[in-house]
XYZ file of C-alpha atoms in Angstrom:
333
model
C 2.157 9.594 -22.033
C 2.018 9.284 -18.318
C -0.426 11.742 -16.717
C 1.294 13.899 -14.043
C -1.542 15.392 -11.743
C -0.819 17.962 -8.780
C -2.633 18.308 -5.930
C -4.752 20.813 -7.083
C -6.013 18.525 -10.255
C -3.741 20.667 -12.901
C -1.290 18.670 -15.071
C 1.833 18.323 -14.080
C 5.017 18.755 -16.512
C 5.111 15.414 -18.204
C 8.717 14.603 -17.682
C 10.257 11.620 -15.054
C 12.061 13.704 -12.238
C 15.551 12.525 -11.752
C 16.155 9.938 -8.878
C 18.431 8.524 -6.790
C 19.178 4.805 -7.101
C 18.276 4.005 -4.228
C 14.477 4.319 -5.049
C 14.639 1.204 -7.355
C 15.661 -0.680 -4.291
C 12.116 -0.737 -3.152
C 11.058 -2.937 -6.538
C 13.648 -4.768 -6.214
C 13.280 -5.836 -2.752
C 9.891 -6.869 -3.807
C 10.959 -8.501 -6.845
C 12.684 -10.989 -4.149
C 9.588 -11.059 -2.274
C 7.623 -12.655 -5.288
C 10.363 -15.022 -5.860
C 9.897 -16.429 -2.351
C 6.064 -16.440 -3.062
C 6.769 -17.841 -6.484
C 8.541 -20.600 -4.703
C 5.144 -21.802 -2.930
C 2.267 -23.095 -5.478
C 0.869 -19.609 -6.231
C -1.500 -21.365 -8.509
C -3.132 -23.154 -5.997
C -3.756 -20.251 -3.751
C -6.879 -19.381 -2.638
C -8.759 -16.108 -3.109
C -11.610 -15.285 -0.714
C -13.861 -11.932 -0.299
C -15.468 -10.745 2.345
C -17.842 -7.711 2.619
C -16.830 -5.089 4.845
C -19.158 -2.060 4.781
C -20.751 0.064 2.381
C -19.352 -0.033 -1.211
C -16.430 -2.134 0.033
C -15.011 -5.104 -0.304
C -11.886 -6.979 0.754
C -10.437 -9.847 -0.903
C -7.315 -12.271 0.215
C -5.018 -14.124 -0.891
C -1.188 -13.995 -1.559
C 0.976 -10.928 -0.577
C -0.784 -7.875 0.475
C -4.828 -7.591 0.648
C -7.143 -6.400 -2.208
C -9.739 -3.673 -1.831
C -12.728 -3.641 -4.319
C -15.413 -0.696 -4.104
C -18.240 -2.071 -6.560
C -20.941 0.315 -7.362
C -22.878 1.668 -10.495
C -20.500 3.244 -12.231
C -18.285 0.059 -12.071
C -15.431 -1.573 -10.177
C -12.502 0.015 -7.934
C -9.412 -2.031 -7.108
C -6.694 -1.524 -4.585
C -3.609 -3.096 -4.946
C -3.374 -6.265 -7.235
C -1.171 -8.811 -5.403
C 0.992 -10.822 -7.627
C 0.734 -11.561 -11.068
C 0.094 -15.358 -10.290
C -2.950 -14.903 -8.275
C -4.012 -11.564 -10.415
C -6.534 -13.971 -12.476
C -8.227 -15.223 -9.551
C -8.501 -11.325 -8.519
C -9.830 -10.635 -11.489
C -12.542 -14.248 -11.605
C -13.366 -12.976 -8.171
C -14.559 -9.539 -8.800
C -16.469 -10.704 -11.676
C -17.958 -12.882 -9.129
C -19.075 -10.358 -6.643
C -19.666 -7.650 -9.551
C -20.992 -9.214 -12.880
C -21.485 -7.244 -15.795
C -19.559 -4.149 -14.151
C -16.646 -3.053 -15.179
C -12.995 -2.706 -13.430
C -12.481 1.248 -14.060
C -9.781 2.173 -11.940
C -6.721 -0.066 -9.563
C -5.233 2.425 -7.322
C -1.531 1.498 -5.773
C -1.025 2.001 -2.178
C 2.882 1.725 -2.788
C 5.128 -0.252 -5.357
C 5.952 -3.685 -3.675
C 5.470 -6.475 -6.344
C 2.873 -7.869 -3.681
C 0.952 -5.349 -4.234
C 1.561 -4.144 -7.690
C 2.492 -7.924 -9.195
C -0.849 -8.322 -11.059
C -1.302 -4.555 -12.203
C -0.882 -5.269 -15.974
C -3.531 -8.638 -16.049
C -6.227 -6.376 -13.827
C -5.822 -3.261 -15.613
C -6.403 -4.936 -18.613
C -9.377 -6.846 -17.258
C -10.799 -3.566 -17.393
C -12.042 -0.122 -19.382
C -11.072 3.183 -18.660
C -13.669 5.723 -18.392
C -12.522 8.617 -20.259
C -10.500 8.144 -23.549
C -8.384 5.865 -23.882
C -4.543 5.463 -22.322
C -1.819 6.910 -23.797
C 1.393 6.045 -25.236
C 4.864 6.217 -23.254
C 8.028 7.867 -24.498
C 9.607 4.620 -24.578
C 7.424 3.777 -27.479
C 5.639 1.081 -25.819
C 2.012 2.279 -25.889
C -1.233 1.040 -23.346
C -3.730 -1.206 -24.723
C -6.933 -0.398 -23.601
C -7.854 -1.047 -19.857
C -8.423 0.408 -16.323
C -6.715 3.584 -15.456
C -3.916 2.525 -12.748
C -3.014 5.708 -10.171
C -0.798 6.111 -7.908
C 2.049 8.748 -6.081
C 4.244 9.651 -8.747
C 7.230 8.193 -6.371
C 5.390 4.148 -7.224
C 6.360 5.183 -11.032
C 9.528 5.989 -10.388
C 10.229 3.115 -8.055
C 9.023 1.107 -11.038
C 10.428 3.005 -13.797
C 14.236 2.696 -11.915
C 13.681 -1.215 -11.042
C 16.293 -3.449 -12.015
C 15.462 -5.740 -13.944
C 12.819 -3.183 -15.324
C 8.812 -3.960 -14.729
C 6.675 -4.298 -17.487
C 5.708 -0.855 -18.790
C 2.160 -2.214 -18.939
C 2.378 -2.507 -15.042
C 3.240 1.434 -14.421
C 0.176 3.619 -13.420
C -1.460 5.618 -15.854
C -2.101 8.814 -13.563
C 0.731 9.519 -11.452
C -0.924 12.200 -8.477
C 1.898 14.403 -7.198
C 1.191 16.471 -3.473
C -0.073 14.931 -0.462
C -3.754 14.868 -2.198
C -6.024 12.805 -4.732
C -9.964 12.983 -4.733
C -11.883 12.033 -6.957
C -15.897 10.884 -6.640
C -16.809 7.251 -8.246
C -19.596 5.124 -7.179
C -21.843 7.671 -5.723
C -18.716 8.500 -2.922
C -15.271 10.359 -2.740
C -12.403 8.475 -3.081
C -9.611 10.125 -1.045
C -5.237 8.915 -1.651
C -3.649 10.674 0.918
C 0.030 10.070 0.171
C 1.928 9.676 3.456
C 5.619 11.001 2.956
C 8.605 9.188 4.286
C 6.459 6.073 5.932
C 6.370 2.239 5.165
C 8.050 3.841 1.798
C 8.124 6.966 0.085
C 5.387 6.287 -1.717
C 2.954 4.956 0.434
C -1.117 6.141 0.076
C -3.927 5.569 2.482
C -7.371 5.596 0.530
C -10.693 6.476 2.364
C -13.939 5.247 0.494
C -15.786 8.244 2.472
C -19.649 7.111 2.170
C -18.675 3.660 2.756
C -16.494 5.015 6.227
C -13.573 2.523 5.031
C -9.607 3.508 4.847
C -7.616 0.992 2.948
C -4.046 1.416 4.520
C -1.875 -0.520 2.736
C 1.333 -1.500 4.545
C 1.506 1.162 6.890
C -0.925 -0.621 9.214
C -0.437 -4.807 9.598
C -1.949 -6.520 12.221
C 0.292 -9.731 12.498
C 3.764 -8.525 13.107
C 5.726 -5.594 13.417
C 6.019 -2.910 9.857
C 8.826 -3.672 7.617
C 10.667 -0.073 7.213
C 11.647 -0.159 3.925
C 15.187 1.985 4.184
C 16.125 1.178 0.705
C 13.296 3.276 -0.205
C 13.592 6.113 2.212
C 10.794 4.001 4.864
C 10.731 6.234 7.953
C 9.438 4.786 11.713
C 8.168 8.415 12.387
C 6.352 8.308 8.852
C 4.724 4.902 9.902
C 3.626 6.529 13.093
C 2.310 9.754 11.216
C 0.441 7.939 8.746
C -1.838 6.033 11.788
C -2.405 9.049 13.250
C -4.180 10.253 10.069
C -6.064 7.000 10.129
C -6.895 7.579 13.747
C -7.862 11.518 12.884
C -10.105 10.103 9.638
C -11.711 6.852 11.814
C -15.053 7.492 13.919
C -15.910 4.001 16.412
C -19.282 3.940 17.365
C -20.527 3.310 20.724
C -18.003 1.500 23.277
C -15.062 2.045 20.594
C -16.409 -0.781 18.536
C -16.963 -0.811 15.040
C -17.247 2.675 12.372
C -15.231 3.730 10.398
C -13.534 0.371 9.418
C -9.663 -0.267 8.721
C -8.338 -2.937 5.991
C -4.784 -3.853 7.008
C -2.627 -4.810 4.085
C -1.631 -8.025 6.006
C -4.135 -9.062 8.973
C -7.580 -8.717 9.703
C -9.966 -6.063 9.577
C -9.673 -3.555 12.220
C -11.403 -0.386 13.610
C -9.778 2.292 15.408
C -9.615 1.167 18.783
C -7.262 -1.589 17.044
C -5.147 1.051 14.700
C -4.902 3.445 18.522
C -3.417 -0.272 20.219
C -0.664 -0.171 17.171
C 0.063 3.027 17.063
C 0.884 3.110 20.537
C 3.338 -0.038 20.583
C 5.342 1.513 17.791
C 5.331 5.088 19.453
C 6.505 3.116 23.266
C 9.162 1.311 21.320
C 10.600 4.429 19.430
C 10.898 6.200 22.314
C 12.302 3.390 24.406
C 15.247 3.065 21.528
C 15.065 6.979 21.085
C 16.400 7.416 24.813
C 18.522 4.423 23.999
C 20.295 6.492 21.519
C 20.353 9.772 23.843
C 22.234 7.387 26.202
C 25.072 6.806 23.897
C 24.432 2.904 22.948
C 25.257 1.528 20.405
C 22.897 -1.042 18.026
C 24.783 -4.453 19.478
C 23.731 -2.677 22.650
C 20.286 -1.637 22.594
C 19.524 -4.990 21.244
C 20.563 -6.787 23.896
C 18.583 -4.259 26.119
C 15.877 -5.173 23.714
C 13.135 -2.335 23.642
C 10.844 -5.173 22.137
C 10.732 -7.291 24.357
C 7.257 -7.405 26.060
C 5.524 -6.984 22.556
C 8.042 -9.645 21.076
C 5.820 -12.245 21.351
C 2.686 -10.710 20.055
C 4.186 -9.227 17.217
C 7.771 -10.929 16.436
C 6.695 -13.930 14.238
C 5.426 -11.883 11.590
C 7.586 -11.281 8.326
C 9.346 -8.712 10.252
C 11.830 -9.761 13.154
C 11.798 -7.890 16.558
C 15.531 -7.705 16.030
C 14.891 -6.388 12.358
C 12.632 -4.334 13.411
C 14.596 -2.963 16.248
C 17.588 -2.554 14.293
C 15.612 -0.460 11.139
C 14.231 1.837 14.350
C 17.638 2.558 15.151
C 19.012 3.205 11.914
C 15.784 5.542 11.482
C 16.880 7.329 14.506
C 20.250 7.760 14.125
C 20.275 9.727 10.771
């Protein structure tokens, strides 16, 4: 069975809440994201590492970026990009690490970018404790790394169409806005960020180490995708990098501390997450009074509420007018 944790470490009922269909939307939207991926040479792609700070370490590829904490107790992975490039993950940690063990991959949400190579890491690996447990669909774990994440990744994955690998579903589904747990001499903080990028979405701070792994909430080359199929929120985005910006300490001259791994960009500290945060809050509000005004979306894009940060950030994967017009929606519900 699936483990069902609550905030306050108790086990949850082990049953799958009932969803709405909309929540597979999320998988599946990513499931066309790998096929576009899929479509370039993923086996050709190459994976690099780079040390950040501390315990930490980020590694890049395809799709979203990949966190490894390495210590003496083993190997912590966040986010597995694709299950093309997992090996290289995987021949890459035992690089930087060898002779350790992958114990734990944590999921910052359930896009196949960041999920994709879940079942070839995991199994790269060795759970702790005993060993994983079956599923009531009579499929059953082989031995690897525990896989957590917010119980609303499982169910984005459990509802996907076509279905993902049961192998590829996390093994200890965390249900509250909490999930500590102390591994490699350091707590290990998800802090599960309600309606944001999705409704699934977890930033994890390595707290020794002074690093925040923020999945998609917080890219550096473009504007957020808003994922509305799955409940994405512009407010939630905006939330969630304040709690980075609460969490983050710079040191002198607001350079450096507490460092900030974007899930798609370079490595940033907080005077970098403030400079986002703020662009996203100007243009809400810009399309916010918009709204108030009466206009409609043809309208405020012509208007465009973008347009001085268009160029900066509108060549990412996100459009300014996409972006604009998932704002809008946001704020008109």
């Amino acid at each position: 069975m699936i483990k069902l944790i609550n905030t306050d470490g108790s086990r949850a009922k082990n049953l799958l809440p009932k969803v709405l269909g909309a929540a597979a939307l999320s998988v599946a939207l990513s499931t066309a994201f790998m096929g576009t991926a899929s479509a370039q040479d993923l086996a050709d792609v190459e994976v690099n590492s780079y040390h950040v700070q501390g315990n930490v370490w980020v590694l890049t590829g395809a799709g979203g970026h990949v966190t490894v904490q390495i210590g003496d107790q083993g190997v912590l992975v966040v986010d597995t990009q694709f299950a093309e490039t997992a090996p290289k993950i995987v021949e890459e940690i035992e690089r930087l690490a060898p002779g350790k063990t992958i114990r734990y991959v944590i999921n910052t949400h359930a896009h196949g970018d960041h999920t994709g190579g879940n079942a070839i890491v995991r199994s790269a690996g060795e759970t702790i404790v005993a060993g994983n447990e079956a599923g009531d669909v009579g499929a059953t774990f082989e031995p690897g790394a525990e896989v957590i994440a917010h119980e609303n990744v499982m169910l984005s994955m459990a509802t996907a169409n076509p279905p993902l690998p049961f192998e590829a579903w996390p093994t200890e589904v965390y249900i509250g806005n909490k999930y500590d747990f102390y591994f490699n001499g350091e707590p290990v903080e998800l802090l599960y960020q309600g309606r944001a990028h999705t409704n699934g979405d977890s930033i994890i701070f390595f707290r020794k180490s002074d690093v925040i792994a923020a999945g998609d909430i917080y890219v550096t080359e473009g504007f957020p995708f808003i994922d509305q199929n799955n409940f994405g929120h512009i407010n939630g985005i905006i939330d969630g990098l304040n709690q980075i910006i609460s969490i983050t300490v710079p040191l002198e001259q607001q350079e450096g501390g507490t460092m900030v791994i974007s899930s798609h960009g370079r490595l940033s500290d907080e005077a970098d997450v403030v400079e986002y945060r703020d662009m996203l809050t100007i243009i809400r509000d810009r399309v916010q009074y918009l709204i108030d005004e009466g206009m409609s979306l043809e309208e405020v894009l012509e208007v465009g509420p973008a347009r001085d940060y268009s160029n900066r950030y509108g060549n990412g994967f996100i459009s300014t007018d996409d972006f604009i017009t998932a704002v809008y929606n946001n704020l008109s519900e």
